[in-house]
């Protein structure tokens, strides 16, 4: 039997709408996808806000006068949540390499960095994949994994969203803390080549050599249920190995149609993509009967 493949919009749907904004999440969910992925950080006053970067991103941030920010920009951990309404993140800065990556992103001028609370209240049925953006190699630059995980769960509980969230991180301290303290929360374990190579920093204890070099076995030892690898690191054999361990495999960030088709053929359980519109068409086609 063919496994269903979920479509998870990366940062909302970064290829189509401004990333990690209320406007972008609403538009992404309107595409009829299974979940949206988003990134979170803690402000100076310990509010969970939705943003990818530890400091305001000059590729997409303007001040109240409409001027593009120049690096070095303020760190999220030093700003208060109320300060964030002063910044517009609804458009990519023209002429940047970053904007060239997303030529089909339509702007939403006036969009701000939202709180997680506001995002979870946006849609009472939607599924959310929440990535804890903590940097264990740079203590103090972000909150710690357990600290951010606790704050995220407090927000999810307050908005009755906990049964609809998955919490994940490259820094395994946050998900591991929840595995111990909140077994009701669905977890995903992010990996990429750099974090596997430097597992001592990112995994805080186990290293791949403890599992014969097998990353899926390391994820299974943490309790699973989801392994979220960089799709460039994935092979058909690794998908099969993870499935044999009882894991689901949900690679990121898959934007090329040929990659989508190949991964669906390998039986992945979901795709995290900047182009959920494209993935939706391909998944629908792949699950169609022979014609
Ligand atoms: Mg992310």
mmCIF file of C-alpha atoms and ligand atoms in Angstrom:
data_model
loop_
_atom_site.group_PDB
_atom_site.id
_atom_site.type_symbol
_atom_site.label_atom_id
_atom_site.label_comp_id
_atom_site.label_asym_id
_atom_site.label_seq_id
_atom_site.Cartn_x
_atom_site.Cartn_y
_atom_site.Cartn_z
ATOM 1 C CA UNK A 1 0.000 0.000 0.000
ATOM 2 C CA UNK A 2 1.248 3.448 -0.872
ATOM 3 C CA UNK A 3 1.950 5.720 2.098
ATOM 4 C CA UNK A 4 0.256 9.126 2.016
ATOM 5 C CA UNK A 5 2.629 12.092 1.651
ATOM 6 C CA UNK A 6 1.818 15.195 3.694
ATOM 7 C CA UNK A 7 2.607 18.670 2.374
ATOM 8 C CA UNK A 8 4.090 21.089 4.857
ATOM 9 C CA UNK A 9 4.525 24.709 3.809
ATOM 10 C CA UNK A 10 8.002 25.972 4.752
ATOM 11 C CA UNK A 11 7.811 29.232 6.752
ATOM 12 C CA UNK A 12 4.216 29.381 5.459
ATOM 13 C CA UNK A 13 4.939 29.168 1.742
ATOM 14 C CA UNK A 14 8.148 31.158 1.285
ATOM 15 C CA UNK A 15 8.145 30.756 -2.481
ATOM 16 C CA UNK A 16 4.770 32.511 -2.720
ATOM 17 C CA UNK A 17 4.218 34.742 0.320
ATOM 18 C CA UNK A 18 6.398 36.592 2.892
ATOM 19 C CA UNK A 19 7.908 34.018 5.255
ATOM 20 C CA UNK A 20 6.844 33.631 8.880
ATOM 21 C CA UNK A 21 4.059 36.238 8.716
ATOM 22 C CA UNK A 22 0.355 36.001 9.612
ATOM 23 C CA UNK A 23 -0.463 37.055 6.063
ATOM 24 C CA UNK A 24 1.759 34.319 4.643
ATOM 25 C CA UNK A 25 0.409 31.585 6.928
ATOM 26 C CA UNK A 26 -3.202 32.477 6.097
ATOM 27 C CA UNK A 27 -2.467 32.398 2.369
ATOM 28 C CA UNK A 28 -0.496 29.131 2.650
ATOM 29 C CA UNK A 29 -3.259 27.396 4.617
ATOM 30 C CA UNK A 30 -5.798 28.574 2.032
ATOM 31 C CA UNK A 31 -3.948 26.374 -0.494
ATOM 32 C CA UNK A 32 -5.383 23.364 1.356
ATOM 33 C CA UNK A 33 -2.089 21.905 2.606
ATOM 34 C CA UNK A 34 -1.585 19.611 5.606
ATOM 35 C CA UNK A 35 0.503 21.874 7.861
ATOM 36 C CA UNK A 36 2.666 24.975 7.966
ATOM 37 C CA UNK A 37 6.193 25.047 9.332
ATOM 38 C CA UNK A 38 7.436 28.080 11.255
ATOM 39 C CA UNK A 39 10.483 29.146 13.279
ATOM 40 C CA UNK A 40 10.423 30.594 16.782
ATOM 41 C CA UNK A 41 12.624 32.635 19.098
ATOM 42 C CA UNK A 42 12.272 34.300 22.488
ATOM 43 C CA UNK A 43 12.310 38.094 22.852
ATOM 44 C CA UNK A 44 13.949 40.035 25.701
ATOM 45 C CA UNK A 45 10.623 39.903 27.567
ATOM 46 C CA UNK A 46 10.299 36.143 26.941
ATOM 47 C CA UNK A 47 7.535 36.255 24.332
ATOM 48 C CA UNK A 48 7.654 33.528 21.668
ATOM 49 C CA UNK A 49 7.815 35.222 18.269
ATOM 50 C CA UNK A 50 7.901 33.720 14.793
ATOM 51 C CA UNK A 51 11.099 34.428 12.898
ATOM 52 C CA UNK A 52 13.921 32.412 11.404
ATOM 53 C CA UNK A 53 16.918 34.518 12.321
ATOM 54 C CA UNK A 54 18.583 35.363 15.651
ATOM 55 C CA UNK A 55 18.803 39.020 14.502
ATOM 56 C CA UNK A 56 16.472 41.040 12.244
ATOM 57 C CA UNK A 57 17.108 39.945 8.646
ATOM 58 C CA UNK A 58 18.374 42.780 6.408
ATOM 59 C CA UNK A 59 17.083 40.891 3.345
ATOM 60 C CA UNK A 60 13.491 41.486 4.353
ATOM 61 C CA UNK A 61 13.229 44.075 7.136
ATOM 62 C CA UNK A 62 12.349 47.789 6.888
ATOM 63 C CA UNK A 63 11.973 50.319 9.685
ATOM 64 C CA UNK A 64 8.993 52.631 10.275
ATOM 65 C CA UNK A 65 10.369 55.059 7.685
ATOM 66 C CA UNK A 66 10.513 52.324 5.061
ATOM 67 C CA UNK A 67 14.335 52.174 5.118
ATOM 68 C CA UNK A 68 15.963 48.744 4.704
ATOM 69 C CA UNK A 69 17.941 47.667 7.751
ATOM 70 C CA UNK A 70 21.681 47.308 7.339
ATOM 71 C CA UNK A 71 23.810 44.752 9.199
ATOM 72 C CA UNK A 72 24.545 44.537 12.051
ATOM 73 C CA UNK A 73 20.865 44.477 12.977
ATOM 74 C CA UNK A 74 19.280 44.171 16.436
ATOM 75 C CA UNK A 75 19.170 40.708 17.986
ATOM 76 C CA UNK A 76 15.703 39.298 18.686
ATOM 77 C CA UNK A 77 16.813 38.307 22.181
ATOM 78 C CA UNK A 78 17.485 42.000 22.963
ATOM 79 C CA UNK A 79 14.213 43.364 21.540
ATOM 80 C CA UNK A 80 10.889 43.449 23.354
ATOM 81 C CA UNK A 81 7.845 41.926 21.650
ATOM 82 C CA UNK A 82 6.169 45.338 21.486
ATOM 83 C CA UNK A 83 9.182 46.721 19.593
ATOM 84 C CA UNK A 84 8.650 44.297 16.716
ATOM 85 C CA UNK A 85 5.600 46.127 15.344
ATOM 86 C CA UNK A 86 8.052 48.828 14.227
ATOM 87 C CA UNK A 87 9.493 46.509 11.581
ATOM 88 C CA UNK A 88 7.930 45.566 8.257
ATOM 89 C CA UNK A 89 8.896 42.097 6.964
ATOM 90 C CA UNK A 90 6.317 41.897 4.179
ATOM 91 C CA UNK A 91 8.629 42.280 1.193
ATOM 92 C CA UNK A 92 12.029 40.971 0.058
ATOM 93 C CA UNK A 93 14.711 43.595 -0.444
ATOM 94 C CA UNK A 94 15.051 44.055 -4.214
ATOM 95 C CA UNK A 95 18.426 43.323 -5.742
ATOM 96 C CA UNK A 96 19.553 40.884 -3.039
ATOM 97 C CA UNK A 97 20.659 37.321 -3.720
ATOM 98 C CA UNK A 98 17.960 36.222 -1.275
ATOM 99 C CA UNK A 99 15.177 37.934 -3.234
ATOM 100 C CA UNK A 100 16.451 36.283 -6.439
ATOM 101 C CA UNK A 101 15.769 32.873 -4.860
ATOM 102 C CA UNK A 102 12.033 33.631 -4.537
ATOM 103 C CA UNK A 103 11.001 35.515 -7.685
ATOM 104 C CA UNK A 104 7.353 34.441 -7.263
ATOM 105 C CA UNK A 105 6.956 35.722 -3.705
ATOM 106 C CA UNK A 106 4.178 38.331 -3.671
ATOM 107 C CA UNK A 107 4.685 41.053 -1.038
ATOM 108 C CA UNK A 108 2.360 41.947 1.819
ATOM 109 C CA UNK A 109 3.546 45.407 2.842
ATOM 110 C CA UNK A 110 2.932 46.108 6.523
ATOM 111 C CA UNK A 111 3.363 42.488 7.638
ATOM 112 C CA UNK A 112 5.162 42.268 11.003
ATOM 113 C CA UNK A 113 7.013 39.562 12.903
ATOM 114 C CA UNK A 114 4.063 37.867 14.658
ATOM 115 C CA UNK A 115 3.831 36.271 18.078
ATOM 116 C CA UNK A 116 3.352 32.498 18.169
ATOM 117 C CA UNK A 117 0.138 33.150 20.073
ATOM 118 C CA UNK A 118 -1.290 35.131 17.140
ATOM 119 C CA UNK A 119 -0.242 32.470 14.622
ATOM 120 C CA UNK A 120 -1.785 29.597 16.584
ATOM 121 C CA UNK A 121 -5.040 31.573 16.915
ATOM 122 C CA UNK A 122 -5.131 32.194 13.160
ATOM 123 C CA UNK A 123 -6.679 28.823 12.357
ATOM 124 C CA UNK A 124 -8.332 26.577 14.940
ATOM 125 C CA UNK A 125 -7.970 23.433 12.821
ATOM 126 C CA UNK A 126 -4.556 23.834 11.194
ATOM 127 C CA UNK A 127 -1.503 21.740 12.021
ATOM 128 C CA UNK A 128 1.698 23.606 12.876
ATOM 129 C CA UNK A 129 5.304 22.393 12.797
ATOM 130 C CA UNK A 130 7.239 24.629 15.182
ATOM 131 C CA UNK A 131 11.013 24.770 14.845
ATOM 132 C CA UNK A 132 12.896 25.859 17.975
ATOM 133 C CA UNK A 133 15.647 28.154 16.715
ATOM 134 C CA UNK A 134 18.242 27.701 19.426
ATOM 135 C CA UNK A 135 21.994 27.833 18.849
ATOM 136 C CA UNK A 136 23.779 25.589 21.355
ATOM 137 C CA UNK A 137 27.181 26.656 20.032
ATOM 138 C CA UNK A 138 26.453 30.299 20.842
ATOM 139 C CA UNK A 139 25.032 30.346 24.376
ATOM 140 C CA UNK A 140 23.286 33.622 25.227
ATOM 141 C CA UNK A 141 22.604 34.537 21.592
ATOM 142 C CA UNK A 142 19.309 32.645 21.750
ATOM 143 C CA UNK A 143 17.280 31.096 24.544
ATOM 144 C CA UNK A 144 18.259 27.538 25.509
ATOM 145 C CA UNK A 145 16.401 24.614 23.955
ATOM 146 C CA UNK A 146 14.467 23.639 27.115
ATOM 147 C CA UNK A 147 13.628 27.293 27.870
ATOM 148 C CA UNK A 148 12.189 27.909 24.394
ATOM 149 C CA UNK A 149 10.424 24.516 24.371
ATOM 150 C CA UNK A 150 8.662 25.368 27.649
ATOM 151 C CA UNK A 151 7.589 28.778 26.360
ATOM 152 C CA UNK A 152 6.262 27.261 23.120
ATOM 153 C CA UNK A 153 4.228 24.665 25.010
ATOM 154 C CA UNK A 154 2.795 27.308 27.329
ATOM 155 C CA UNK A 155 1.608 29.203 24.249
ATOM 156 C CA UNK A 156 0.283 26.059 22.544
ATOM 157 C CA UNK A 157 -1.592 25.032 25.704
ATOM 158 C CA UNK A 158 -3.079 28.539 26.115
ATOM 159 C CA UNK A 159 -4.395 28.463 22.548
ATOM 160 C CA UNK A 160 -5.620 24.822 22.684
ATOM 161 C CA UNK A 161 -3.233 24.021 19.836
ATOM 162 C CA UNK A 162 -1.045 21.387 21.534
ATOM 163 C CA UNK A 163 -2.698 18.370 19.847
ATOM 164 C CA UNK A 164 -2.100 20.048 16.467
ATOM 165 C CA UNK A 165 1.577 20.966 16.860
ATOM 166 C CA UNK A 166 4.830 19.176 16.142
ATOM 167 C CA UNK A 167 7.923 20.609 17.838
ATOM 168 C CA UNK A 168 11.342 20.159 16.244
ATOM 169 C CA UNK A 169 14.906 21.436 16.337
ATOM 170 C CA UNK A 170 18.434 20.834 15.093
ATOM 171 C CA UNK A 171 19.443 21.432 18.713
ATOM 172 C CA UNK A 172 17.994 18.260 20.236
ATOM 173 C CA UNK A 173 17.912 19.673 23.783
ATOM 174 C CA UNK A 174 14.491 21.272 23.259
ATOM 175 C CA UNK A 175 12.683 18.225 21.784
ATOM 176 C CA UNK A 176 14.436 15.938 24.309
ATOM 177 C CA UNK A 177 13.185 18.135 27.167
ATOM 178 C CA UNK A 178 9.627 17.769 25.858
ATOM 179 C CA UNK A 179 10.019 14.011 25.390
ATOM 180 C CA UNK A 180 10.751 13.788 29.121
ATOM 181 C CA UNK A 181 8.230 16.342 30.394
ATOM 182 C CA UNK A 182 5.427 16.320 27.803
ATOM 183 C CA UNK A 183 5.031 12.883 26.219
ATOM 184 C CA UNK A 184 1.771 14.107 24.634
ATOM 185 C CA UNK A 185 3.656 16.379 22.213
ATOM 186 C CA UNK A 186 4.578 15.150 18.728
ATOM 187 C CA UNK A 187 8.278 15.655 18.058
ATOM 188 C CA UNK A 188 10.510 15.797 14.998
ATOM 189 C CA UNK A 189 14.304 15.582 14.968
ATOM 190 C CA UNK A 190 15.977 17.824 12.413
ATOM 191 C CA UNK A 191 19.326 16.875 10.920
ATOM 192 C CA UNK A 192 21.717 18.248 8.338
ATOM 193 C CA UNK A 193 25.307 17.320 7.505
ATOM 194 C CA UNK A 194 26.796 19.976 9.794
ATOM 195 C CA UNK A 195 24.798 18.961 12.875
ATOM 196 C CA UNK A 196 25.506 15.260 12.324
ATOM 197 C CA UNK A 197 29.216 16.021 11.983
ATOM 198 C CA UNK A 198 29.157 18.178 15.127
ATOM 199 C CA UNK A 199 26.688 16.055 17.091
ATOM 200 C CA UNK A 200 28.594 16.731 20.301
ATOM 201 C CA UNK A 201 27.326 20.314 20.089
ATOM 202 C CA UNK A 202 23.883 19.759 18.534
ATOM 203 C CA UNK A 203 22.785 16.467 20.140
ATOM 204 C CA UNK A 204 24.363 16.979 23.565
ATOM 205 C CA UNK A 205 25.353 13.409 24.378
ATOM 206 C CA UNK A 206 24.844 10.772 21.715
ATOM 207 C CA UNK A 207 26.930 10.804 18.531
ATOM 208 C CA UNK A 208 26.357 8.870 15.284
ATOM 209 C CA UNK A 209 29.191 6.441 16.116
ATOM 210 C CA UNK A 210 27.048 5.196 19.035
ATOM 211 C CA UNK A 211 24.604 3.916 16.392
ATOM 212 C CA UNK A 212 27.043 2.541 13.841
ATOM 213 C CA UNK A 213 26.868 5.908 12.046
ATOM 214 C CA UNK A 214 23.093 5.590 11.559
ATOM 215 C CA UNK A 215 21.174 8.839 12.004
ATOM 216 C CA UNK A 216 17.748 7.116 11.899
ATOM 217 C CA UNK A 217 18.839 4.871 14.783
ATOM 218 C CA UNK A 218 19.893 7.963 16.771
ATOM 219 C CA UNK A 219 16.453 9.513 16.155
ATOM 220 C CA UNK A 220 14.698 6.270 17.139
ATOM 221 C CA UNK A 221 16.729 6.192 20.375
ATOM 222 C CA UNK A 222 15.340 9.666 21.219
ATOM 223 C CA UNK A 223 11.818 8.302 20.810
ATOM 224 C CA UNK A 224 10.939 9.601 17.307
ATOM 225 C CA UNK A 225 8.385 9.631 15.801
ATOM 226 C CA UNK A 226 9.601 11.902 12.987
ATOM 227 C CA UNK A 227 13.012 12.223 11.353
ATOM 228 C CA UNK A 228 13.347 15.495 9.422
ATOM 229 C CA UNK A 229 16.557 15.317 7.362
ATOM 230 C CA UNK A 230 17.974 17.652 4.725
ATOM 231 C CA UNK A 231 16.640 16.039 1.536
ATOM 232 C CA UNK A 232 20.131 16.210 0.022
ATOM 233 C CA UNK A 233 21.345 13.705 2.654
ATOM 234 C CA UNK A 234 18.550 11.214 2.058
ATOM 235 C CA UNK A 235 18.700 7.922 0.145
ATOM 236 C CA UNK A 236 16.046 5.315 -0.590
ATOM 237 C CA UNK A 237 17.912 2.928 1.754
ATOM 238 C CA UNK A 238 17.774 5.478 4.602
ATOM 239 C CA UNK A 239 14.028 5.955 4.101
ATOM 240 C CA UNK A 240 13.571 2.176 4.306
ATOM 241 C CA UNK A 241 15.823 1.946 7.386
ATOM 242 C CA UNK A 242 13.881 4.717 9.163
ATOM 243 C CA UNK A 243 10.537 3.088 8.311
ATOM 244 C CA UNK A 244 11.794 -0.261 9.628
ATOM 245 C CA UNK A 245 12.569 1.542 12.914
ATOM 246 C CA UNK A 246 8.994 2.845 13.025
ATOM 247 C CA UNK A 247 9.922 6.425 12.112
ATOM 248 C CA UNK A 248 8.222 8.787 9.711
ATOM 249 C CA UNK A 249 10.546 10.584 7.287
ATOM 250 C CA UNK A 250 9.783 14.205 6.409
ATOM 251 C CA UNK A 251 12.651 15.852 4.485
ATOM 252 C CA UNK A 252 13.157 19.586 3.886
ATOM 253 C CA UNK A 253 13.300 21.892 1.903
ATOM 254 C CA UNK A 254 12.142 20.286 -1.329
ATOM 255 C CA UNK A 255 11.287 22.778 -4.062
ATOM 256 C CA UNK A 256 12.317 21.069 -7.308
ATOM 257 C CA UNK A 257 9.578 18.974 -8.958
ATOM 258 C CA UNK A 258 12.048 16.202 -9.888
ATOM 259 C CA UNK A 259 13.185 15.951 -6.253
ATOM 260 C CA UNK A 260 9.557 15.881 -5.099
ATOM 261 C CA UNK A 261 8.732 13.007 -7.462
ATOM 262 C CA UNK A 262 11.845 11.020 -6.471
ATOM 263 C CA UNK A 263 11.208 11.407 -2.729
ATOM 264 C CA UNK A 264 7.527 10.497 -3.084
ATOM 265 C CA UNK A 265 8.678 7.403 -4.982
ATOM 266 C CA UNK A 266 10.903 6.480 -2.048
ATOM 267 C CA UNK A 267 7.842 6.640 0.212
ATOM 268 C CA UNK A 268 8.618 9.688 2.359
ATOM 269 C CA UNK A 269 5.798 10.627 4.739
ATOM 270 C CA UNK A 270 5.844 14.327 3.951
ATOM 271 C CA UNK A 271 7.633 17.114 2.133
ATOM 272 C CA UNK A 272 8.570 20.466 3.638
ATOM 273 C CA UNK A 273 8.518 22.932 0.762
ATOM 274 C CA UNK A 274 8.554 26.622 -0.134
ATOM 275 C CA UNK A 275 6.203 25.710 -3.013
ATOM 276 C CA UNK A 276 3.304 23.755 -1.491
ATOM 277 C CA UNK A 277 1.229 24.610 -4.562
ATOM 278 C CA UNK A 278 3.670 22.680 -6.739
ATOM 279 C CA UNK A 279 3.936 19.789 -4.231
ATOM 280 C CA UNK A 280 0.160 19.521 -4.036
ATOM 281 C CA UNK A 281 -0.140 19.006 -7.773
ATOM 282 C CA UNK A 282 2.657 16.403 -7.771
ATOM 283 C CA UNK A 283 1.291 14.460 -4.779
ATOM 284 C CA UNK A 284 -2.169 14.426 -6.359
ATOM 285 C CA UNK A 285 -0.660 13.116 -9.595
ATOM 286 C CA UNK A 286 1.499 10.486 -7.811
ATOM 287 C CA UNK A 287 -1.490 9.091 -5.910
ATOM 288 C CA UNK A 288 -3.696 8.937 -8.998
ATOM 289 C CA UNK A 289 -4.551 5.478 -10.377
ATOM 290 C CA UNK A 290 -2.710 4.300 -13.516
ATOM 291 C CA UNK A 291 -3.804 6.179 -16.579
HETATM 292 MG MG1 LIG B 1 12.473 26.100 9.955
#
